[in-house]
């Protein structure tokens, strides 16, 4: 299964979302070169800005000279921030963090705090340099793996529209930033008047406290860290053979508490076994031996089961004239006698003595010399580790697990309950599988949070599309389920379903950690600023300072452990 196209979307998604509105004055960070991974031009410019700033702070110079030195420092460090702010305001009619920082720096100079104004630009650009470094390293580590994984897969395009979906958290942050930033600017202006008119503070002090609010309220840390956490989580899942086609799939999987699976997805393996051999004319072992020789050159799943059940030597010189009729059966000559094995209709045409008895659905019949000699019946093999997979899914947070099957075999239903399923539904064609998903979802919603459906075949597509989250397997017989699915599991390992659930929950937990950390620090600084304790330079440091830890915490989603019992958020 190919996810080159999805990989490209994820890579583009990770690059643009991290910098589209709040990438700092330098725009998108350089992907290559630099000193120890840092941009050389940015380092040189900050060093140049530090010279007049330090000179103005430590040498005894006149007030005008100090102001000139601080203006030089601010311009050298942040000229592109000001240019970016004006460009965004005129061309895009948007207010970004660039404008907030420009206003904060200019206002500091207006009230005679030139050193604060210069510090705003220097600290902002320093923090932005570290922020870009952290983002670049995080994306590079994930992107490198994604490219390697894509190169190992065969080329087959899947549904890219679903791959571009964003999670509700990302949609909220994007819209929130567009309205929140102008609101912060207006509130800062209002706060200036409140400080001076209501609290009777001096004009300079009132503006200073409003500027602290302006700087600290910037949502940069959340705008960058939330998309990056999804990007890292999706990359981490790919590392273990689980492909989330979108960040929306991560969110939906994390919230889901119901799982419905097709029998082939968890319960049974992709192979059959001989369950019974019936003959009225010869010993069962002899019938199986003849059948194994007849099927010697066939690769059909039932032929493989017959040869595995016989498990004896095949004498190639004992048979001749092998012919295979796809979907019907095979024939050979054995010691001059015509042997036919196949479906009831196929054998009925070869013999006049076909019994009218009912036979299990998975059966083949045999005739020899024009006479019916017996039948072989098959059963599906239980997936190795099926019970453990169901238990792991339950431990990961799925509170209800059900099996659906197109077959009407009651033993399969009983086996599903024995292995840990809560309920089963038999004799379900594709439309009925989708209807069961709707029924179960309506029965448990809204407390359930969502429903997952896992299937392997073309008859599972409708149910996959009906569920909140569809899971397909690239090791299935067809790729129809893979194309329809939101999550693709490479191979046929059903144990990865639980890993997908755990990984999505852990990714979401990391997002919440970032939100609480960023808002907690900013709230504390806002309180200090309201009482005049936090200076403007400290507010800038707090704003950029929380972004780097949040970015690094987001990177944890790439390396998260998917083993062990799930804990509540």
Coordinates of C-alpha atoms in Angstrom, one line a residue:
X1 CA 0.0 0.0 0.0
X2 CA 1.3 3.4 -1.0
X3 CA 1.3 6.5 1.3
X4 CA 3.7 8.6 -0.7
X5 CA 0.9 11.0 -1.4
X6 CA -0.2 11.1 2.2
X7 CA 3.4 11.6 3.3
X8 CA 3.7 14.6 1.1
X9 CA 0.5 16.0 2.5
X10 CA 1.7 15.5 6.1
X11 CA 5.0 17.0 5.3
X12 CA 3.4 20.1 3.7
X13 CA 0.9 20.2 6.5
X14 CA 3.6 20.2 9.1
X15 CA 5.6 22.9 7.4
X16 CA 2.8 25.3 6.6
X17 CA 0.8 25.1 9.8
X18 CA 3.8 25.7 12.0
X19 CA 4.7 29.0 10.4
X20 CA 1.7 30.3 8.4
X21 CA 0.6 32.9 11.0
X22 CA 3.2 33.0 13.8
X23 CA 6.5 31.9 12.3
X24 CA 8.3 35.0 13.6
X25 CA 10.0 37.7 11.6
X26 CA 12.1 35.3 9.5
X27 CA 9.3 33.4 8.0
X28 CA 9.9 29.7 7.4
X29 CA 13.1 28.4 8.9
X30 CA 15.9 27.3 6.7
X31 CA 16.0 23.5 6.3
X32 CA 19.8 23.3 5.9
X33 CA 23.1 24.8 6.9
X34 CA 23.8 27.1 9.9
X35 CA 26.0 26.9 12.9
X36 CA 25.1 24.0 15.1
X37 CA 21.8 23.9 13.3
X38 CA 21.1 27.7 13.8
X39 CA 20.7 30.2 11.0
X40 CA 24.1 32.0 10.6
X41 CA 22.4 35.3 9.5
X42 CA 20.1 35.3 12.5
X43 CA 23.1 34.7 14.8
X44 CA 25.1 37.5 13.2
X45 CA 22.2 39.9 13.3
X46 CA 21.5 39.2 17.0
X47 CA 25.2 39.7 17.8
X48 CA 25.2 43.0 15.9
X49 CA 22.0 44.1 17.8
X50 CA 23.6 43.2 21.1
X51 CA 26.5 45.6 20.6
X52 CA 24.6 48.9 20.8
X53 CA 22.2 47.4 23.4
X54 CA 25.0 46.4 25.8
X55 CA 26.8 49.7 25.1
X56 CA 23.8 51.7 26.1
X57 CA 23.2 49.7 29.2
X58 CA 26.7 49.7 30.7
X59 CA 28.3 53.0 29.6
X60 CA 27.4 56.4 31.0
X61 CA 25.9 58.1 28.0
X62 CA 23.4 60.9 27.6
X63 CA 19.7 60.1 27.3
X64 CA 19.5 60.9 23.6
X65 CA 22.6 58.8 22.9
X66 CA 21.1 55.9 24.8
X67 CA 17.9 56.2 22.9
X68 CA 19.8 56.2 19.6
X69 CA 21.7 53.1 20.6
X70 CA 18.5 51.3 21.7
X71 CA 16.8 52.2 18.4
X72 CA 19.8 50.8 16.5
X73 CA 19.5 47.6 18.5
X74 CA 15.8 47.3 17.9
X75 CA 16.0 48.0 14.2
X76 CA 18.9 45.6 13.6
X77 CA 17.2 42.8 15.6
X78 CA 13.6 43.4 14.4
X79 CA 13.4 45.3 11.1
X80 CA 11.9 42.3 9.4
X81 CA 9.3 41.9 12.2
X82 CA 8.1 45.5 11.5
X83 CA 8.2 44.9 7.7
X84 CA 6.3 41.6 8.1
X85 CA 3.7 43.3 10.4
X86 CA 3.0 46.1 7.8
X87 CA 2.9 43.6 4.9
X88 CA 0.5 41.3 6.6
X89 CA -1.7 44.2 7.7
X90 CA -1.9 45.8 4.2
X91 CA -1.8 42.7 1.9
X92 CA -3.5 40.1 4.0
X93 CA -5.5 42.4 6.3
X94 CA -4.4 40.2 9.2
X95 CA -2.9 41.1 12.6
X96 CA -0.2 38.7 13.6
X97 CA 2.3 38.4 16.4
X98 CA 4.7 40.5 14.3
X99 CA 2.4 43.5 14.8
X100 CA 1.9 42.9 18.5
X101 CA 5.7 42.8 19.0
X102 CA 6.2 45.9 16.9
X103 CA 3.5 47.8 18.8
X104 CA 5.0 46.7 22.1
X105 CA 8.5 47.8 21.1
X106 CA 7.4 51.2 19.7
X107 CA 5.2 51.9 22.7
X108 CA 8.1 51.3 25.0
X109 CA 10.2 53.9 23.2
X110 CA 7.3 56.3 23.4
X111 CA 7.1 56.1 27.2
X112 CA 10.8 56.6 27.5
X113 CA 11.7 52.9 28.1
X114 CA 14.0 52.5 25.1
X115 CA 15.9 49.6 26.7
X116 CA 12.6 47.7 27.1
X117 CA 11.7 48.4 23.5
X118 CA 15.1 47.0 22.2
X119 CA 14.9 44.1 24.6
X120 CA 11.5 43.2 23.2
X121 CA 12.9 42.7 19.7
X122 CA 16.2 41.1 20.7
X123 CA 14.4 38.5 23.0
X124 CA 11.6 37.9 20.5
X125 CA 14.1 37.2 17.7
X126 CA 16.3 35.0 20.0
X127 CA 13.3 33.0 21.2
X128 CA 12.1 32.7 17.6
X129 CA 15.5 31.4 16.5
X130 CA 15.4 28.7 19.2
X131 CA 11.7 28.0 18.3
X132 CA 12.5 27.5 14.7
X133 CA 15.4 25.3 15.5
X134 CA 13.2 23.1 17.7
X135 CA 10.5 22.9 15.1
X136 CA 13.0 22.2 12.3
X137 CA 14.6 19.4 14.2
X138 CA 11.3 17.9 15.2
X139 CA 9.9 17.9 11.7
X140 CA 13.1 16.6 10.2
X141 CA 13.2 13.6 12.4
X142 CA 9.6 12.7 11.6
X143 CA 9.9 13.6 7.9
X144 CA 13.0 11.4 7.5
X145 CA 11.1 8.4 8.7
X146 CA 8.0 9.1 6.7
X147 CA 10.1 9.4 3.5
X148 CA 11.9 6.1 4.3
X149 CA 8.6 4.4 5.0
X150 CA 7.0 5.7 1.8
X151 CA 10.0 4.3 -0.2
X152 CA 9.4 0.8 1.2
X153 CA 5.8 0.7 0.1
X154 CA 4.5 -0.2 -3.4
X155 CA 2.9 2.5 -5.4
X156 CA -0.9 2.7 -5.2
X157 CA -2.7 5.9 -4.6
X158 CA -5.3 6.1 -1.8
X159 CA -7.9 8.6 -1.0
X160 CA -6.1 11.9 -0.5
X161 CA -9.1 14.0 0.4
X162 CA -9.4 12.4 3.8
X163 CA -5.7 12.8 4.3
X164 CA -6.0 16.5 4.2
X165 CA -8.6 16.8 7.0
X166 CA -7.6 18.8 10.1
X167 CA -8.5 17.9 13.7
X168 CA -11.0 20.0 15.5
X169 CA -8.2 21.3 17.8
X170 CA -6.3 22.6 14.7
X171 CA -9.4 24.2 13.2
X172 CA -10.1 25.9 16.5
X173 CA -6.6 27.2 16.9
X174 CA -6.5 28.5 13.3
X175 CA -9.8 30.4 13.7
X176 CA -9.0 31.4 17.2
X177 CA -5.7 33.0 16.2
X178 CA -7.3 35.1 13.5
X179 CA -9.9 36.7 15.9
X180 CA -7.9 36.5 19.1
X181 CA -4.9 38.5 18.0
X182 CA -6.8 41.7 17.0
X183 CA -8.9 41.3 20.2
X184 CA -5.6 41.3 22.3
X185 CA -4.5 44.5 20.6
X186 CA -7.9 46.2 21.3
X187 CA -7.9 45.0 24.9
X188 CA -4.4 46.3 25.4
X189 CA -5.5 49.8 24.3
X190 CA -8.6 49.5 26.6
X191 CA -6.4 48.4 29.4
X192 CA -4.2 51.5 29.0
X193 CA -7.2 53.7 29.6
X194 CA -8.5 51.6 32.5
X195 CA -5.1 51.8 34.2
X196 CA -4.8 55.5 33.9
X197 CA -8.5 56.6 34.3
X198 CA -9.8 54.0 36.8
X199 CA -6.7 53.0 38.8
X200 CA -5.1 56.4 38.5
X201 CA -1.7 55.1 37.4
X202 CA 0.7 57.3 35.5
X203 CA 0.5 57.3 31.7
X204 CA 3.8 55.5 31.3
X205 CA 3.0 52.9 34.0
X206 CA -0.4 52.3 32.5
X207 CA 1.0 51.7 29.0
X208 CA 3.8 49.5 30.5
X209 CA 1.3 47.1 32.1
X210 CA -0.9 47.0 29.0
X211 CA 2.2 46.1 27.0
X212 CA 2.9 43.2 29.3
X213 CA -0.6 42.0 28.6
X214 CA -0.1 42.5 24.9
X215 CA 3.0 40.4 24.7
X216 CA 2.1 37.6 27.1
X217 CA -1.3 37.1 25.4
X218 CA 0.2 36.0 22.1
X219 CA -1.0 32.5 21.2
X220 CA 2.2 31.6 19.3
X221 CA 3.1 28.5 21.5
X222 CA -0.3 26.9 20.9
X223 CA -0.4 27.7 17.2
X224 CA 2.9 26.0 16.7
X225 CA 2.9 23.1 19.2
X226 CA -0.6 21.7 18.5
X227 CA -0.1 21.0 14.7
X228 CA 3.4 19.7 15.5
X229 CA 2.1 17.3 18.1
X230 CA -0.3 15.8 15.5
X231 CA 2.5 15.7 12.9
X232 CA 4.8 13.9 15.4
X233 CA 2.0 11.5 16.5
X234 CA 1.2 10.5 13.0
X235 CA 4.9 10.0 12.3
X236 CA 5.3 7.9 15.4
X237 CA 2.4 5.7 14.3
X238 CA 4.0 5.2 10.9
X239 CA 7.1 4.0 12.7
X240 CA 5.2 1.0 13.9
X241 CA 3.2 0.3 10.8
X242 CA 0.1 2.4 11.6
X243 CA -0.9 5.1 9.1
X244 CA -3.3 7.9 10.3
X245 CA -4.5 9.6 7.1
X246 CA -5.3 12.8 8.9
X247 CA -5.0 14.6 12.3
X248 CA -8.8 14.4 12.4
X249 CA -8.4 10.6 12.5
X250 CA -6.1 10.9 15.6
X251 CA -8.7 13.0 17.4
X252 CA -11.6 10.7 16.5
X253 CA -9.7 7.6 17.5
X254 CA -8.7 9.0 20.8
X255 CA -12.4 9.8 21.7
X256 CA -13.9 6.5 20.4
X257 CA -15.1 4.0 23.0
X258 CA -16.9 1.5 20.7
X259 CA -15.3 -1.0 18.4
X260 CA -17.0 -3.2 15.8
X261 CA -14.9 -5.6 13.8
X262 CA -15.5 -7.9 10.9
X263 CA -14.6 -11.5 11.7
X264 CA -11.7 -11.5 9.3
X265 CA -10.1 -8.5 11.0
X266 CA -9.6 -10.0 14.5
X267 CA -11.0 -13.4 14.8
X268 CA -9.8 -15.4 11.9
X269 CA -6.6 -15.6 9.9
X270 CA -6.4 -15.5 6.1
X271 CA -6.3 -19.3 5.8
X272 CA -8.5 -22.3 6.1
X273 CA -8.0 -25.7 7.8
X274 CA -9.7 -29.1 7.0
X275 CA -12.4 -29.6 9.7
X276 CA -13.9 -32.9 8.4
X277 CA -13.5 -35.6 5.7
X278 CA -16.6 -37.6 4.8
X279 CA -16.7 -40.7 2.4
X280 CA -19.0 -43.6 2.1
X281 CA -16.7 -45.5 -0.3
X282 CA -13.2 -45.2 1.1
X283 CA -11.2 -44.5 4.2
X284 CA -11.1 -40.8 5.1
X285 CA -7.3 -40.8 5.1
X286 CA -7.2 -42.3 1.6
X287 CA -9.7 -39.7 0.3
X288 CA -7.5 -36.9 1.8
X289 CA -4.4 -38.5 0.2
X290 CA -6.0 -38.6 -3.2
X291 CA -7.2 -35.0 -2.8
X292 CA -3.8 -33.8 -1.9
X293 CA -2.2 -35.4 -5.0
X294 CA -5.0 -33.9 -7.1
X295 CA -4.5 -30.4 -5.7
X296 CA -0.7 -30.7 -5.8
X297 CA -0.3 -28.0 -8.4
X298 CA -3.0 -25.7 -7.2
X299 CA -2.4 -22.5 -5.1
X300 CA -6.0 -22.1 -4.0
X301 CA -6.6 -21.5 -0.3
X302 CA -8.6 -24.7 0.0
X303 CA -5.9 -26.7 -1.9
X304 CA -3.3 -25.4 0.5
X305 CA -5.5 -26.5 3.4
X306 CA -5.9 -30.0 2.0
X307 CA -2.1 -30.4 1.4
X308 CA -1.4 -29.1 5.0
X309 CA -3.9 -31.6 6.5
X310 CA -2.4 -34.5 4.5
X311 CA 1.1 -33.5 5.4
X312 CA 2.7 -36.4 3.6
X313 CA 4.8 -37.0 0.5
X314 CA 3.4 -36.1 -2.9
X315 CA 4.4 -38.5 -5.7
X316 CA 4.3 -36.4 -8.8
X317 CA 4.5 -39.4 -11.2
X318 CA 1.3 -40.7 -9.7
X319 CA -0.8 -37.9 -11.4
X320 CA -1.0 -36.5 -14.9
X321 CA -3.1 -34.1 -16.9
X322 CA -3.6 -31.4 -14.2
X323 CA -6.2 -28.8 -15.2
X324 CA -7.6 -26.1 -13.1
X325 CA -11.0 -24.4 -13.6
X326 CA -10.9 -21.0 -11.7
X327 CA -13.8 -20.7 -9.3
X328 CA -14.9 -24.3 -9.9
X329 CA -12.3 -27.0 -9.3
X330 CA -9.5 -29.1 -10.7
X331 CA -9.0 -32.4 -12.4
X332 CA -6.2 -34.9 -12.9
X333 CA -5.7 -38.5 -14.2
X334 CA -4.5 -41.0 -11.6
X335 CA -3.7 -44.5 -12.8
X336 CA -6.0 -43.8 -15.9
X337 CA -8.9 -42.6 -13.7
X338 CA -10.4 -39.1 -13.9
X339 CA -10.4 -37.4 -10.6
X340 CA -12.4 -34.2 -10.1
X341 CA -12.5 -32.0 -7.0
X342 CA -14.5 -28.8 -6.7
X343 CA -17.8 -27.1 -6.0
X344 CA -21.1 -29.1 -5.9
X345 CA -22.1 -27.7 -9.4
X346 CA -18.7 -28.6 -10.8
X347 CA -18.9 -32.2 -9.5
X348 CA -22.6 -32.6 -10.4
X349 CA -21.7 -32.2 -14.1
X350 CA -19.1 -35.1 -13.7
X351 CA -21.2 -37.7 -11.9
X352 CA -24.8 -38.9 -11.8
X353 CA -24.6 -40.1 -8.2
X354 CA -24.3 -36.7 -6.4
X355 CA -26.1 -36.9 -3.1
X356 CA -28.7 -34.3 -2.2
X357 CA -27.6 -33.9 1.4
X358 CA -26.9 -30.4 2.8
X359 CA -23.2 -29.6 3.2
X360 CA -21.5 -26.8 5.0
X361 CA -20.8 -23.7 3.0
X362 CA -17.0 -24.3 2.9
X363 CA -16.9 -27.7 1.3
X364 CA -15.4 -29.3 -1.8
X365 CA -16.6 -32.5 -3.4
X366 CA -14.7 -35.3 -5.2
X367 CA -15.6 -37.8 -7.9
X368 CA -13.5 -40.6 -9.3
X369 CA -14.2 -42.4 -12.5
X370 CA -17.6 -40.7 -12.8
X371 CA -18.7 -41.7 -9.3
X372 CA -19.1 -39.5 -6.3
X373 CA -16.7 -40.5 -3.5
X374 CA -17.0 -37.9 -0.7
X375 CA -16.4 -34.3 0.5
X376 CA -14.0 -32.3 2.5
X377 CA -15.2 -29.5 4.8
X378 CA -13.1 -26.5 5.9
X379 CA -13.2 -24.1 8.8
X380 CA -11.4 -20.8 9.4
X381 CA -8.4 -20.8 11.6
X382 CA -8.5 -18.5 14.7
X383 CA -6.1 -15.6 14.4
X384 CA -3.1 -16.2 16.6
X385 CA -3.3 -13.7 19.5
X386 CA -7.0 -12.9 18.8
X387 CA -7.9 -13.1 22.5
X388 CA -4.9 -10.9 23.5
X389 CA -5.8 -8.4 20.8
X390 CA -9.4 -8.0 22.1
X391 CA -8.1 -7.7 25.7
X392 CA -5.6 -5.0 24.7
X393 CA -8.3 -3.1 22.8
X394 CA -10.5 -3.2 25.9
X395 CA -7.6 -2.1 28.1
X396 CA -6.9 0.8 25.7
X397 CA -10.3 2.3 26.4
X398 CA -12.9 0.6 24.2
X399 CA -15.8 -0.1 26.5
X400 CA -17.9 -2.1 24.0
X401 CA -16.5 -4.6 21.4
X402 CA -18.7 -6.5 18.8
X403 CA -18.1 -8.8 15.9
X404 CA -20.1 -8.8 12.6
X405 CA -19.8 -11.5 10.0
X406 CA -21.3 -12.4 6.6
X407 CA -21.3 -16.0 7.7
X408 CA -24.1 -17.6 9.7
X409 CA -21.9 -19.9 11.8
X410 CA -23.0 -19.9 15.4
X411 CA -19.7 -21.4 16.6
X412 CA -18.0 -18.3 15.3
X413 CA -20.3 -16.1 17.4
X414 CA -19.7 -18.3 20.5
X415 CA -15.9 -18.1 19.8
X416 CA -16.1 -14.3 19.7
X417 CA -17.7 -14.2 23.1
X418 CA -15.2 -16.6 24.5
X419 CA -12.3 -14.4 23.2
X420 CA -13.7 -11.3 24.9
X421 CA -16.3 -9.7 22.5
X422 CA -19.5 -8.3 24.1
X423 CA -21.8 -9.1 21.3
X424 CA -21.9 -10.6 17.8
X425 CA -24.1 -10.4 14.7
X426 CA -24.1 -13.1 12.0
X427 CA -25.4 -13.3 8.4
X428 CA -24.6 -9.6 7.7
X429 CA -24.2 -8.6 4.1
X430 CA -22.3 -5.3 3.5
X431 CA -25.4 -3.1 3.9
X432 CA -26.3 -4.9 7.1
X433 CA -22.8 -4.4 8.5
X434 CA -23.2 -0.6 8.0
X435 CA -26.7 -0.7 9.6
X436 CA -25.3 -2.5 12.7
X437 CA -22.6 0.3 13.0
X438 CA -25.4 2.9 12.9
X439 CA -27.5 0.9 15.4
X440 CA -24.7 0.4 17.9
X441 CA -23.6 4.1 17.6
X442 CA -27.2 5.4 18.3
X443 CA -27.6 2.9 21.2
X444 CA -24.5 4.2 23.0
X445 CA -24.2 7.8 21.8
X446 CA -23.4 10.5 23.0
X447 CA -21.5 9.0 25.9
X448 CA -19.6 6.6 23.7
X449 CA -17.6 9.4 22.0
X450 CA -17.4 7.6 18.7
X451 CA -17.3 4.1 17.0
X452 CA -14.4 2.3 15.3
X453 CA -14.9 -0.3 12.6
X454 CA -12.1 -2.6 11.5
X455 CA -12.3 -4.7 8.4
X456 CA -10.2 -6.3 5.7
X457 CA -12.4 -6.8 2.6
X458 CA -14.5 -5.1 0.0
X459 CA -17.7 -6.0 1.8
X460 CA -16.5 -4.0 4.8
X461 CA -16.3 -0.7 2.9
X462 CA -19.8 0.5 3.7
X463 CA -19.3 -0.1 7.4
X464 CA -15.9 1.6 7.4
X465 CA -17.4 4.7 5.8
X466 CA -20.3 4.6 8.3
X467 CA -18.1 4.5 11.4
X468 CA -16.4 7.6 12.9
X469 CA -13.1 5.8 12.4
X470 CA -12.5 3.1 9.8
X471 CA -9.5 0.8 10.1
X472 CA -8.2 -1.2 7.1
X473 CA -5.3 -3.6 6.7
X474 CA -2.9 -3.5 3.8
X475 CA -2.4 -7.2 4.2
X476 CA -6.0 -7.9 3.2
X477 CA -7.1 -9.7 0.0
X478 CA -8.2 -6.4 -1.7
X479 CA -7.3 -2.7 -1.2
X480 CA -10.9 -1.4 -1.1
X481 CA -10.9 -1.3 2.7
X482 CA -7.6 0.5 2.7
X483 CA -8.8 3.2 0.4
X484 CA -11.9 3.8 2.5
X485 CA -10.2 3.7 5.9
X486 CA -9.1 6.6 8.1
X487 CA -6.3 4.4 9.6
X488 CA -4.4 1.8 7.7
X489 CA -2.5 -1.0 9.5
X490 CA 0.3 -2.5 7.4
X491 CA 0.2 -6.2 7.3
X492 CA -2.4 -8.2 9.1
X493 CA -1.5 -7.7 12.8
X494 CA -4.8 -7.0 14.6
X495 CA -2.8 -6.2 17.8
X496 CA -2.0 -2.8 16.2
X497 CA -5.6 -1.7 16.6
X498 CA -5.0 -1.3 20.4
X499 CA -1.7 0.5 19.6
X500 CA -3.5 2.9 17.3
X501 CA -6.0 3.8 20.1
X502 CA -3.3 4.2 22.7
X503 CA -1.1 6.3 20.4
X504 CA -4.0 8.6 19.5
X505 CA -4.9 9.1 23.2
X506 CA -1.3 9.8 24.1
X507 CA -1.0 12.3 21.3
X508 CA -4.1 14.1 22.6
X509 CA -2.8 14.0 26.1
X510 CA 0.4 15.7 25.0
X511 CA -1.7 18.4 23.3
X512 CA -3.6 19.0 26.6
X513 CA -0.3 19.2 28.5
X514 CA 0.9 21.9 26.2
X515 CA -2.3 23.8 26.5
X516 CA -2.3 23.7 30.3
X517 CA 1.4 24.5 30.5
X518 CA 1.3 27.5 28.2
X519 CA -1.9 28.9 29.7
X520 CA -0.6 28.4 33.2
X521 CA 2.7 30.2 32.6
X522 CA 1.0 33.0 30.7
X523 CA -1.6 33.5 33.3
X524 CA 1.0 33.7 36.1
X525 CA 2.9 36.4 34.1
X526 CA -0.3 38.3 33.4
X527 CA -1.1 38.4 37.1
X528 CA 2.4 39.7 37.9
X529 CA 2.1 42.2 35.1
X530 CA -1.2 43.5 36.4
X531 CA 0.5 44.4 39.7
X532 CA 3.5 46.0 37.9
X533 CA 5.9 43.2 39.0
X534 CA 6.6 41.7 35.6
X535 CA 8.7 44.0 33.3
X536 CA 8.1 44.0 29.5
X537 CA 11.3 42.1 28.8
X538 CA 10.2 39.3 31.2
X539 CA 6.9 39.1 29.3
X540 CA 8.7 38.6 26.0
X541 CA 10.9 35.9 27.6
X542 CA 7.8 34.2 29.0
X543 CA 6.1 34.2 25.6
X544 CA 9.0 32.8 23.6
X545 CA 10.2 30.7 26.6
X546 CA 7.0 28.6 26.8
X547 CA 7.1 27.8 23.0
X548 CA 10.3 25.8 23.0
X549 CA 9.3 23.4 25.8
X550 CA 5.9 23.0 24.2
X551 CA 7.5 22.2 20.9
X552 CA 9.9 19.6 22.5
X553 CA 7.0 18.1 24.4
X554 CA 5.1 17.7 21.2
X555 CA 8.0 15.8 19.8
X556 CA 7.4 13.1 22.5
X557 CA 4.4 12.0 20.5
X558 CA 6.8 10.6 17.9
X559 CA 8.5 8.3 20.5
X560 CA 5.5 7.5 22.7
X561 CA 5.2 4.0 24.2
X562 CA 2.0 2.2 23.0
X563 CA 2.3 -0.8 25.4
X564 CA 0.6 -1.2 28.7
X565 CA -2.8 -0.4 30.1
X566 CA -4.5 2.9 29.2
X567 CA -4.9 5.5 31.9
X568 CA -7.6 8.0 32.1
X569 CA -7.0 11.5 30.9

